[in-house]
PDB file of C-alpha atoms and ligand atoms in Angstrom:
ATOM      1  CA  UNK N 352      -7.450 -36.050  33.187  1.00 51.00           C
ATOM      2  CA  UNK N 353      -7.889 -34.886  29.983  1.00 52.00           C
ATOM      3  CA  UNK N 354      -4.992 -33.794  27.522  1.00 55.00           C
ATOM      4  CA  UNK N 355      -5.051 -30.071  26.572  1.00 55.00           C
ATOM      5  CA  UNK N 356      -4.903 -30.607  22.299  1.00 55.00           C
ATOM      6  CA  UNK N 357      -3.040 -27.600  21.103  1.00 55.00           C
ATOM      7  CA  UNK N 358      -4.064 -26.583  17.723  1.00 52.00           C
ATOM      8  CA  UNK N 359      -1.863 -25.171  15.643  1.00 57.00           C
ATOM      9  CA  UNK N 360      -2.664 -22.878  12.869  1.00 62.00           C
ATOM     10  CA  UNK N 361      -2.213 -24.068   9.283  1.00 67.00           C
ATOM     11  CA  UNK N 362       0.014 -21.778   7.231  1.00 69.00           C
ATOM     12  CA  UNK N 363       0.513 -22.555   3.852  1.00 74.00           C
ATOM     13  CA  UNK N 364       4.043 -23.267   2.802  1.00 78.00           C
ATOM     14  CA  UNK N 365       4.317 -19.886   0.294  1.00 72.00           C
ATOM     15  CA  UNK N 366       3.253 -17.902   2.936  1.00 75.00           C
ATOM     16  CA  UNK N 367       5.874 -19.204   5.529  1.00 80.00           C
ATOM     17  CA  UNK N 368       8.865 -18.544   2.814  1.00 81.00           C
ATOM     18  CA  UNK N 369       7.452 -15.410   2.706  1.00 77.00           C
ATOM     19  CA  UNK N 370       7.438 -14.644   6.145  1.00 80.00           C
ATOM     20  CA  UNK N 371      10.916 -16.443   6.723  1.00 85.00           C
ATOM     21  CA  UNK N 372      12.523 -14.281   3.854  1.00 83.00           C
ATOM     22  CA  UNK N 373      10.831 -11.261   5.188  1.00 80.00           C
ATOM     23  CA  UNK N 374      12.318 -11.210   8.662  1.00 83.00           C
ATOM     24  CA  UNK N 375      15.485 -12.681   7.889  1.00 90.00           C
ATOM     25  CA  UNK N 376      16.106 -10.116   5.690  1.00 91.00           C
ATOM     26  CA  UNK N 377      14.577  -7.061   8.142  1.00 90.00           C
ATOM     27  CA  UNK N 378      17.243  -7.390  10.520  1.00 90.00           C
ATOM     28  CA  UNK N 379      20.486  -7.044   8.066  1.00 93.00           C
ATOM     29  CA  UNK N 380      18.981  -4.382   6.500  1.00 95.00           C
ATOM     30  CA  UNK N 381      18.170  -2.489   9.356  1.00 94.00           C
ATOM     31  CA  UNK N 382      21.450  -3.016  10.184  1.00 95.00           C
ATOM     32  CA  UNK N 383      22.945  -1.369   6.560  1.00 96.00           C
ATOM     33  CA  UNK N 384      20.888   1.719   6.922  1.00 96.00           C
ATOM     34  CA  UNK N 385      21.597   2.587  10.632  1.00 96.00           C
ATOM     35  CA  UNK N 386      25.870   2.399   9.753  1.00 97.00           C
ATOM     36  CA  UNK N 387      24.623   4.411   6.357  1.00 96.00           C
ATOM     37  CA  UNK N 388      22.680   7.177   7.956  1.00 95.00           C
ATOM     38  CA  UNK N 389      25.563   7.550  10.560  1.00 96.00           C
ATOM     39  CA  UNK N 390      28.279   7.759   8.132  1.00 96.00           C
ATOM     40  CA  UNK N 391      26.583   9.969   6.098  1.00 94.00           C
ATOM     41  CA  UNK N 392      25.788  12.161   8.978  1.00 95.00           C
ATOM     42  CA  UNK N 393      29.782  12.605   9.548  1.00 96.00           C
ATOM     43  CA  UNK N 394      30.247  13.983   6.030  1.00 95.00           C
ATOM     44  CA  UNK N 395      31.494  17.551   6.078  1.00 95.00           C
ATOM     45  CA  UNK N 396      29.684  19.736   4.023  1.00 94.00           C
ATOM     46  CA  UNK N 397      32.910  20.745   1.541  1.00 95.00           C
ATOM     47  CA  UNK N 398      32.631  16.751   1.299  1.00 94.00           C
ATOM     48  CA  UNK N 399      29.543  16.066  -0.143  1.00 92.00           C
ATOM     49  CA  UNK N 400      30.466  15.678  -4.005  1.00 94.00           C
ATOM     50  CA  UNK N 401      33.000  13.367  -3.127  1.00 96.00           C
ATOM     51  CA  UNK N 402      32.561   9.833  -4.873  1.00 96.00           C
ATOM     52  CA  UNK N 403      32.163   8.585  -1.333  1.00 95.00           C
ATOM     53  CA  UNK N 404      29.265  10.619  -0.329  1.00 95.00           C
ATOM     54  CA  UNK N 405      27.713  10.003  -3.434  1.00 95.00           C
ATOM     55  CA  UNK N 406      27.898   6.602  -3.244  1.00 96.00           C
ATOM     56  CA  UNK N 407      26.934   6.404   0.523  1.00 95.00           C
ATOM     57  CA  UNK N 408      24.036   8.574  -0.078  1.00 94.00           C
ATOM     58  CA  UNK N 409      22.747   6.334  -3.111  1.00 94.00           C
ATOM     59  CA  UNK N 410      23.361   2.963  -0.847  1.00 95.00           C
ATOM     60  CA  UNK N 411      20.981   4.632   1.753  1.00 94.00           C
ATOM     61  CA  UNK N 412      18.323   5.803  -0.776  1.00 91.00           C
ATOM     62  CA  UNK N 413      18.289   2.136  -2.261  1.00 92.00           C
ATOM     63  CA  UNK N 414      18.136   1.153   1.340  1.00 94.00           C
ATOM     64  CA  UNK N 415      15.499   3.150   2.567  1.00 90.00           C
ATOM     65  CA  UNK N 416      13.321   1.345  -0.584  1.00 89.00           C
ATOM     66  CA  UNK N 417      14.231  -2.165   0.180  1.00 91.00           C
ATOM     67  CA  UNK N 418      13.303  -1.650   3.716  1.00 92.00           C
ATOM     68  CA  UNK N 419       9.646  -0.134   2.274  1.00 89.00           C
ATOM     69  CA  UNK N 420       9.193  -3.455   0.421  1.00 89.00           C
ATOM     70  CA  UNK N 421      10.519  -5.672   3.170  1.00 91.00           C
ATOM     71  CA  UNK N 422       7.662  -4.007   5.268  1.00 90.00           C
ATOM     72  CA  UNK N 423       5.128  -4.534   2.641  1.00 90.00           C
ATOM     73  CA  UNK N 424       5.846  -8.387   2.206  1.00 88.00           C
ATOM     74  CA  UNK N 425       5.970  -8.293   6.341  1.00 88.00           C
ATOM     75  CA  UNK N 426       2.436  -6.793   6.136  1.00 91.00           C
ATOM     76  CA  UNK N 427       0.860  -8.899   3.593  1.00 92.00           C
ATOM     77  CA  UNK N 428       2.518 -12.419   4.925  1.00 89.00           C
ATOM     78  CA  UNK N 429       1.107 -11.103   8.433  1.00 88.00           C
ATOM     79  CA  UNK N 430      -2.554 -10.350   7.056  1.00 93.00           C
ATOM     80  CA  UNK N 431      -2.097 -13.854   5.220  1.00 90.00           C
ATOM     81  CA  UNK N 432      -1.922 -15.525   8.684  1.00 86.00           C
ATOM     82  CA  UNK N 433      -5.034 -13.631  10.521  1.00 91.00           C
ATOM     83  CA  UNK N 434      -8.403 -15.803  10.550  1.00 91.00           C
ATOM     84  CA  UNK N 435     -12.085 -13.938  10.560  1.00 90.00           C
ATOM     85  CA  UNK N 436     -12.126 -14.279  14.368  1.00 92.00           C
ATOM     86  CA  UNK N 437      -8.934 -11.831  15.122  1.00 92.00           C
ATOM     87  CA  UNK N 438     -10.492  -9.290  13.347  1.00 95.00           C
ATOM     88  CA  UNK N 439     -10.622  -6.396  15.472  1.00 96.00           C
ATOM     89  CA  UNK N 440     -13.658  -4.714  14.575  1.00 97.00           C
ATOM     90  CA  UNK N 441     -15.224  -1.083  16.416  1.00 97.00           C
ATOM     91  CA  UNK N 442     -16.969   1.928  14.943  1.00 97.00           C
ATOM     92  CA  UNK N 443     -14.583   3.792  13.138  1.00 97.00           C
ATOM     93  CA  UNK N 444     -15.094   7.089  11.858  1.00 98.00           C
ATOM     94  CA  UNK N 445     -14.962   7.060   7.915  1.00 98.00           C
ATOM     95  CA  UNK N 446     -14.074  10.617   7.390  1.00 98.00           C
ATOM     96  CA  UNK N 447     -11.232  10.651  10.171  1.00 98.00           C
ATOM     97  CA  UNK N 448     -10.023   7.307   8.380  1.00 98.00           C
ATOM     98  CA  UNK N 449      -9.881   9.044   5.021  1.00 98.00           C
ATOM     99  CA  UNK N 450      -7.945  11.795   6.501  1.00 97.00           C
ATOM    100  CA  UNK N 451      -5.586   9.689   7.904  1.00 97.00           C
ATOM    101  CA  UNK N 452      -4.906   7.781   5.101  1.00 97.00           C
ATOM    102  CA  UNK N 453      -4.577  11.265   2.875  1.00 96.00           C
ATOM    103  CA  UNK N 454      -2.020  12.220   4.859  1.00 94.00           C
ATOM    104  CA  UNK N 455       0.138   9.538   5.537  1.00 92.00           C
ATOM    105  CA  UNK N 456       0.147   8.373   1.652  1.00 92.00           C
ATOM    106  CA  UNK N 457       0.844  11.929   0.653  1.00 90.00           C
ATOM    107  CA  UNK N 458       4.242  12.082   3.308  1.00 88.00           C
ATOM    108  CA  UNK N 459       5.417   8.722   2.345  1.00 82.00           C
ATOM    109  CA  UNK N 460       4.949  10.033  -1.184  1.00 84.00           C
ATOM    110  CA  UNK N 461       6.906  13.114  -0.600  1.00 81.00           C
ATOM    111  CA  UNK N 462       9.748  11.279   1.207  1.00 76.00           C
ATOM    112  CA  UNK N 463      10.223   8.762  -1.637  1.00 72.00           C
ATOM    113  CA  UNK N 464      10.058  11.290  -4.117  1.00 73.00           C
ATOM    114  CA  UNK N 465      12.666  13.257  -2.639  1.00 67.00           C
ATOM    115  CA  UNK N 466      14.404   9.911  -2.521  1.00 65.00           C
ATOM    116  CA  UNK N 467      14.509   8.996  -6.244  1.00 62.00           C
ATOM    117  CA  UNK N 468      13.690  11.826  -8.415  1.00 55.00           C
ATOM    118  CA  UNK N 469      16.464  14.263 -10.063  1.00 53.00           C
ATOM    119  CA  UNK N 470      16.252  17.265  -8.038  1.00 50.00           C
ATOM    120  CA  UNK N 471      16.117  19.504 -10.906  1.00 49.00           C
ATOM    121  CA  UNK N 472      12.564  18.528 -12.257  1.00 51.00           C
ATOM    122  CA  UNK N 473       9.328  20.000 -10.656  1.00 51.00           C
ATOM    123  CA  UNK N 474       6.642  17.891  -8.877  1.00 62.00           C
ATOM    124  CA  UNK N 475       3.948  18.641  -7.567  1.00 70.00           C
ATOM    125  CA  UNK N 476       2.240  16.122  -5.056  1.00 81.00           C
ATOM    126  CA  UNK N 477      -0.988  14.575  -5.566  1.00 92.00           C
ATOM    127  CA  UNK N 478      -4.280  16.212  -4.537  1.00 94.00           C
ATOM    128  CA  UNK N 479      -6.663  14.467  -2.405  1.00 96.00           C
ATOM    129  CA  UNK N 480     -10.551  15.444  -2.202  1.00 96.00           C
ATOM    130  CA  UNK N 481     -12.415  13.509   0.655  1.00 97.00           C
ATOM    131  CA  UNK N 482     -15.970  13.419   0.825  1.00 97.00           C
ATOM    132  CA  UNK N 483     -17.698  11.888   3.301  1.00 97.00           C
ATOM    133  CA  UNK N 484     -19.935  13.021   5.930  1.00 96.00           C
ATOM    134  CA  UNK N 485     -18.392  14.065   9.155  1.00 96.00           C
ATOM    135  CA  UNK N 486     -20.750  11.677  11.839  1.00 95.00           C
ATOM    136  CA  UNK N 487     -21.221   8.375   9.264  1.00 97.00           C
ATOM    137  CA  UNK N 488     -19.001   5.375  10.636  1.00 97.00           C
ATOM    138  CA  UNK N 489     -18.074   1.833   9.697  1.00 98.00           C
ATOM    139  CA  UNK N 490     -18.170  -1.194  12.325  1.00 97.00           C
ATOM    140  CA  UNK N 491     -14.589  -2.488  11.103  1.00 98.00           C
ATOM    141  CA  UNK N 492     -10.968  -3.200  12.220  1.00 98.00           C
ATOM    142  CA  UNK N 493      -9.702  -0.213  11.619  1.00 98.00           C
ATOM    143  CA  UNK N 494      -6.043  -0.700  11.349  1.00 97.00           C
ATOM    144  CA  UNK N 495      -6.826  -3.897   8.790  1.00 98.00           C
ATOM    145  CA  UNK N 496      -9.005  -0.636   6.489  1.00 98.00           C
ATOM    146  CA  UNK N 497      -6.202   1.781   6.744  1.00 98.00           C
ATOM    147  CA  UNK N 498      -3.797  -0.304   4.902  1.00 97.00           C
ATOM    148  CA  UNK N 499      -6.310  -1.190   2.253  1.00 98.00           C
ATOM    149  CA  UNK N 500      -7.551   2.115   2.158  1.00 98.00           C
ATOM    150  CA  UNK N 501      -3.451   2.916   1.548  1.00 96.00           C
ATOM    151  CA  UNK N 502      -2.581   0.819  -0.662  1.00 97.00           C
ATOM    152  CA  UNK N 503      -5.546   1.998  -2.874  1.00 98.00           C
ATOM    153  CA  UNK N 504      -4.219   5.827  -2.366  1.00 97.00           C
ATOM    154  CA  UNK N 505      -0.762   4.409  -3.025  1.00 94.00           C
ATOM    155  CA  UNK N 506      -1.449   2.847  -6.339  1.00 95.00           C
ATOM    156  CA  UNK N 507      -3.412   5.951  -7.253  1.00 96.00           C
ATOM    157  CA  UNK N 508      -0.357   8.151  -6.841  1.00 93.00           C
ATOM    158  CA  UNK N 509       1.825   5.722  -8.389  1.00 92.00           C
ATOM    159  CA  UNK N 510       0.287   4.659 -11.546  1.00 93.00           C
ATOM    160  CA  UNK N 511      -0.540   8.071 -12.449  1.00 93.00           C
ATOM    161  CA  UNK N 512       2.224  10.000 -14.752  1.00 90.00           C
ATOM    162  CA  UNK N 513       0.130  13.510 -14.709  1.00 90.00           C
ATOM    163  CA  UNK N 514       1.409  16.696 -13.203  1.00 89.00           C
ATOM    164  CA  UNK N 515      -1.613  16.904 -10.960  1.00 91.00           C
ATOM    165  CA  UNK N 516      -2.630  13.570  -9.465  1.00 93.00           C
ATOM    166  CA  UNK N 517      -6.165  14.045  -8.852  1.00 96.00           C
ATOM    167  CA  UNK N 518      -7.294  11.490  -6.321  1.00 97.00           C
ATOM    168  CA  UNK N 519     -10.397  11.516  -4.389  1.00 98.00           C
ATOM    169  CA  UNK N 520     -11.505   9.196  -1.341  1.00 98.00           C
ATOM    170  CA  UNK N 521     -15.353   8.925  -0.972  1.00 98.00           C
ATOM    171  CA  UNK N 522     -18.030   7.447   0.950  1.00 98.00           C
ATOM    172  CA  UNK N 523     -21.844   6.140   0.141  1.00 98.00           C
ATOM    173  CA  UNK N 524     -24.388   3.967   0.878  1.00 97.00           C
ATOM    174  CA  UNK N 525     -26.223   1.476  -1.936  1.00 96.00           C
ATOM    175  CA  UNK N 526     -28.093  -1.881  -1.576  1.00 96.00           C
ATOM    176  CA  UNK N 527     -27.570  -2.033   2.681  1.00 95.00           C
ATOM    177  CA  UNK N 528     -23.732  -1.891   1.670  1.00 97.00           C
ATOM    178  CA  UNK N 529     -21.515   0.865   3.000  1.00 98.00           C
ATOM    179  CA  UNK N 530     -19.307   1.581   0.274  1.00 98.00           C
ATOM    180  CA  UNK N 531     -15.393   3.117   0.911  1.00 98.00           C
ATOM    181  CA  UNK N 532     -13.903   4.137  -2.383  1.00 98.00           C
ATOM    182  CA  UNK N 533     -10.777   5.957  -4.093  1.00 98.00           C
ATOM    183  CA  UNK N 534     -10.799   7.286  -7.517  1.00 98.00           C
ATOM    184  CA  UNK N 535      -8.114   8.510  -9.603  1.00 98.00           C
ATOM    185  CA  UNK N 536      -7.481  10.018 -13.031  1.00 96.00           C
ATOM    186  CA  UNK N 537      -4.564   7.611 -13.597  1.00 95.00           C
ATOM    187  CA  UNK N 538      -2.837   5.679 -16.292  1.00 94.00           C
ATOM    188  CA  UNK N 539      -5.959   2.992 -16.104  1.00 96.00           C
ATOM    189  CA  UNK N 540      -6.134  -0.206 -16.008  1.00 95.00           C
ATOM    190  CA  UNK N 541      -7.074  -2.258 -19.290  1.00 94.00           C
ATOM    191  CA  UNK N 542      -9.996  -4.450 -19.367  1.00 95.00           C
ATOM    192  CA  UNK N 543      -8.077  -7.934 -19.930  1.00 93.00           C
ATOM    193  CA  UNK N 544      -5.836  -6.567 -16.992  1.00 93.00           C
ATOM    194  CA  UNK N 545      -8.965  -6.133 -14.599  1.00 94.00           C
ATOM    195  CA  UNK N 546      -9.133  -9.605 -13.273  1.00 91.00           C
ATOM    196  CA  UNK N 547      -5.606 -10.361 -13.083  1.00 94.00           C
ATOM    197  CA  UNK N 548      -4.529  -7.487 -10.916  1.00 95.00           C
ATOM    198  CA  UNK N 549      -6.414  -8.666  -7.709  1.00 95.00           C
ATOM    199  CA  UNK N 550      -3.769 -12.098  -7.944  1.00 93.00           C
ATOM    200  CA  UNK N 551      -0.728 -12.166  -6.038  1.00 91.00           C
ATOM    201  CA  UNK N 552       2.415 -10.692  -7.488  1.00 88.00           C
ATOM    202  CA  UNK N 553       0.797  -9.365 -10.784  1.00 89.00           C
ATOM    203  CA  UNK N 554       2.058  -6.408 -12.226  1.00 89.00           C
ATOM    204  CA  UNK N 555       0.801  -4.720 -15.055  1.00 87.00           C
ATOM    205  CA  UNK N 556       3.684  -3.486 -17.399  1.00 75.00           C
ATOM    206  CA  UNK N 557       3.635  -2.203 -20.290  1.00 54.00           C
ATOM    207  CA  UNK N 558       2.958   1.626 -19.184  1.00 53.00           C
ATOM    208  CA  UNK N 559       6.267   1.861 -17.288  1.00 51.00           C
ATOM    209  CA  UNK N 560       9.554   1.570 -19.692  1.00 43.00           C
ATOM    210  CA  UNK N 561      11.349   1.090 -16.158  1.00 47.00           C
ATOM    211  CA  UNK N 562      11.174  -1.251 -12.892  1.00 62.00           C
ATOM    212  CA  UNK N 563       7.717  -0.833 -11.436  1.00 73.00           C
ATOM    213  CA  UNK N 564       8.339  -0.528  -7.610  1.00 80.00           C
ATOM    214  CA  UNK N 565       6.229  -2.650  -5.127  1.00 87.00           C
ATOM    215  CA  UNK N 566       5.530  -6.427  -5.266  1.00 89.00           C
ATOM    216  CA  UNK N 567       2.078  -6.969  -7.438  1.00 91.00           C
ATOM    217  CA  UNK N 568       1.018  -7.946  -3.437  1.00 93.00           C
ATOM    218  CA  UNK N 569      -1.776  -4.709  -2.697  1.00 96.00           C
ATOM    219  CA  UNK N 570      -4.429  -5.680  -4.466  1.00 97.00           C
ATOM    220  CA  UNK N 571      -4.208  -9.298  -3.385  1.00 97.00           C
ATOM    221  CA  UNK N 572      -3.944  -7.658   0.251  1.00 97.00           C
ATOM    222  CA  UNK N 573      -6.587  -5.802   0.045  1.00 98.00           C
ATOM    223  CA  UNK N 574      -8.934  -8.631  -1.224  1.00 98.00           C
ATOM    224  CA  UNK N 575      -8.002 -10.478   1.738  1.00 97.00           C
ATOM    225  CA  UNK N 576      -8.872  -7.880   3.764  1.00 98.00           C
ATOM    226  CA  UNK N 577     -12.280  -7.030   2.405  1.00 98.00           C
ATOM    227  CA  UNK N 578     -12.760 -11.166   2.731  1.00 97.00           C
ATOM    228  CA  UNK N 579     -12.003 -10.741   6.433  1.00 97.00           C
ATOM    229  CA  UNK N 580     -14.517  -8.165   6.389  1.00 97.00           C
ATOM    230  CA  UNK N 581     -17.256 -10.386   4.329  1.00 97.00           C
ATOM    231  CA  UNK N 582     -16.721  -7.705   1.813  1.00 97.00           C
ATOM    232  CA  UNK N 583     -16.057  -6.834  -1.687  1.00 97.00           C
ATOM    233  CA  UNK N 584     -13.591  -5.312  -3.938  1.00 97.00           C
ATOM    234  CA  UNK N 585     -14.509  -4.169  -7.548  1.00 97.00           C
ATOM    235  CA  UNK N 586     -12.920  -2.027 -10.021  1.00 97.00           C
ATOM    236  CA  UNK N 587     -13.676  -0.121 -12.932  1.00 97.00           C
ATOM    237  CA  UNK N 588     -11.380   1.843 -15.128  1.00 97.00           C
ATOM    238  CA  UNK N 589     -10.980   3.333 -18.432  1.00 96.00           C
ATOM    239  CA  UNK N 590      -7.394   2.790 -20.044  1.00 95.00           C
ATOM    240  CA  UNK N 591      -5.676   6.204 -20.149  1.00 93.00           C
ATOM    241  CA  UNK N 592      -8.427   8.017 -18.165  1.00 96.00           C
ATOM    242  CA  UNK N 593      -8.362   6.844 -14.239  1.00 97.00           C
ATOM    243  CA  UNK N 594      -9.607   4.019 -12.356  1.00 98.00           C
ATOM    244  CA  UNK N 595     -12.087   3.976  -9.456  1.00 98.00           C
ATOM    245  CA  UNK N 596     -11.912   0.828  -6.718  1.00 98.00           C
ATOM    246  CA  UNK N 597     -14.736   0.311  -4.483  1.00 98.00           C
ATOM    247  CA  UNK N 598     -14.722  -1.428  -1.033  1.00 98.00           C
ATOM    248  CA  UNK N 599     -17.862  -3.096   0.035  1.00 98.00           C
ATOM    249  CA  UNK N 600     -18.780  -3.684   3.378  1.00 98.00           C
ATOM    250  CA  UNK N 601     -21.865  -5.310   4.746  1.00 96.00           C
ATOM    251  CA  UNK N 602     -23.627  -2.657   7.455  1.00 87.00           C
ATOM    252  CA  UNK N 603     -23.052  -3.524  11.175  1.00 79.00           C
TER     253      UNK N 603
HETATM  254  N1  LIG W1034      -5.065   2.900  -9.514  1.00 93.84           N
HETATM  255  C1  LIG W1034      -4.448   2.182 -10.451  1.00 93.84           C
HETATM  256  N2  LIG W1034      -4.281   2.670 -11.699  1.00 93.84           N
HETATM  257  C2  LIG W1034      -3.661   1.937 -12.651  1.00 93.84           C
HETATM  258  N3  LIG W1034      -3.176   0.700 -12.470  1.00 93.84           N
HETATM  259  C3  LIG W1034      -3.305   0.162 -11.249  1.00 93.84           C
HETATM  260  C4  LIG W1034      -3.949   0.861 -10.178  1.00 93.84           C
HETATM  261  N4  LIG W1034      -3.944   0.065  -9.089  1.00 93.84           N
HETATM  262  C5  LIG W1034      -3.333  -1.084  -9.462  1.00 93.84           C
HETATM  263  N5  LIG W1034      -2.947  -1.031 -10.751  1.00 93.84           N
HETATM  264  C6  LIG W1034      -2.274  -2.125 -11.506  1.00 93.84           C
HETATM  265  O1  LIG W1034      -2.437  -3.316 -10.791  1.00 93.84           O
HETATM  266  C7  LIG W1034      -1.158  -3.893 -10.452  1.00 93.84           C
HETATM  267  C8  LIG W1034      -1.226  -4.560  -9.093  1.00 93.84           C
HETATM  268  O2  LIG W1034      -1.362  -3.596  -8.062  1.00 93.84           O
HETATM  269  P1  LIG W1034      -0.788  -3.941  -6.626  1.00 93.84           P
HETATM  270  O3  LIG W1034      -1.293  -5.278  -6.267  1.00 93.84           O
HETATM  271  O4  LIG W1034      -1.105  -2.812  -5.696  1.00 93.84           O
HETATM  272  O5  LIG W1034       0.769  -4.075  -6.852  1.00 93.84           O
HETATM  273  P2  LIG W1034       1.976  -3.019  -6.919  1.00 93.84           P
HETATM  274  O6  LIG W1034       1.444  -1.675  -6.466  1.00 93.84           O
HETATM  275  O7  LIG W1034       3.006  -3.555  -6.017  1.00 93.84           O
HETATM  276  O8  LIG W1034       2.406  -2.993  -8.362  1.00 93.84           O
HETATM  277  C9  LIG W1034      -0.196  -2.732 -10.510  1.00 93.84           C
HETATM  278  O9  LIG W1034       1.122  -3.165 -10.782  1.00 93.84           O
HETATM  279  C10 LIG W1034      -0.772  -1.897 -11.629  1.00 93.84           C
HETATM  280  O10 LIG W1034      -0.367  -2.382 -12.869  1.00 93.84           O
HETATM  281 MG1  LIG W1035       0.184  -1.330  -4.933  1.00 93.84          MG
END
């Protein structure tokens, strides 16, 4: 009788710290914020400017942002492990994608905002233009494009320091490629900077006087993603002006 070989899949050893560190620290944490939120939920409203609820309501707020970045590394170590084959692809609608995406960046923006800034200065959130015909779609895995397509709309809200973010997802066609990109009028990216920001936990930082939040990890995600895809990734950008990235995809 022949002996069933089991192969297992190769994961390099960064990768499995990563995802080791990830989900050992997922379950803790969870465990921190649900005791937070409940305590804080019990605090009496003549309470609240007590040093306790102060300090209870800044350990959930720093919480809530390590449990953001534990998802992110959990996202990128699980895209890390995926080979060509379990690529889910199926038409997807572009402009439905782009919607989406809009919307889901613009909440999470909202929420963190709400999280970390002092409640006495103004905001207002970004602005998102889509443009894309309504019937054109792309034969891709769709959940793998949304978080590319959000980390792009992420990183265009976040390294962008004017009152209105202008951001705009579009859609076109060149050379037999269908191309999927997001433009922003941004802090930039400088051109010695261009390469390096596609590697894994680079960070460019001398903009920001402060901690830059995030990993240096969406970039690097979503060039692994657009590999998946037998895609491309390029970026242009003009230092102080905005920065456009384009995803390439080879048609269906
Ligand atoms: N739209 C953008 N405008 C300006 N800089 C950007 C933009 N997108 C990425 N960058 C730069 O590239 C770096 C890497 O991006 P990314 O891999 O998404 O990491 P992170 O968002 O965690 O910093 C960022 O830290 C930033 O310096
Ligand atoms: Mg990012």
């Amino acid at each position: 009788m022949a002996k069933e070989i089991k192969t297992e899949k190769k994961i390099d050893p960064a990768s499995r710290v990563l995802s080791l560190v990830s989900h050992k620290l997922k379950t803790p944490l969870s465990i921190i914020n649900g005791y937070t939120e409940a305590m804080l939920s019990q605090i009496k409203p003549e309470d609240k400017e007590t040093f306790n609820a102060k300090a209870l309501s800044d350990i959930s707020k720093q919480g809530e942002k390590l449990a953001i970045l534990i998802d992110k590394l959990v996202r990128f170590t699980s895209v890390s492990g995926l080979s060509a084959e379990e690529v889910k692809k199926q038409d997807t609608n572009i402009k439905a994608l782009f919607s989406s995406v809009s919307s889901s960046c613009v909440l999470r923006d909202d929420a963190l905002s709400i999280m970390s800034s002092d409640a006495t200065i103004r905001r207002s959130g970004p602005v998102i233009d889509i443009k894309c015909e309504d019937k054109v779609s792309l034969f891709a895995d769709k959940a793998l494009v949304s978080i590319a397509l959000e980390e792009l709309v992420d990183n265009s809200i976040k390294f962008n320091n004017n009152t209105v973010k202008k951001i705009k997802m579009f859609y076109y066609e060149q050379d037999g490629k269908q191309i999927l990109a997001v433009a922003d009028n941004g802090v930039g990216i400088k051109e010695e900077d261009l390469n390096l920001v596609f590697e894994k936990f680079y960070q460019v930082d001398d903009f920001f006087t402060g901690q830059i939040e995030g990993w240096g990890l969406g970039l690097a995600l979503v060039k692994m993603i657009m590999n998946l895809h037998n895609g491309e990734i390029s970026v242009r950008s003009q230092y102080g002006i905005g920065t456009i990235i384009s995803l390439r995809f080879p048609q269906k």
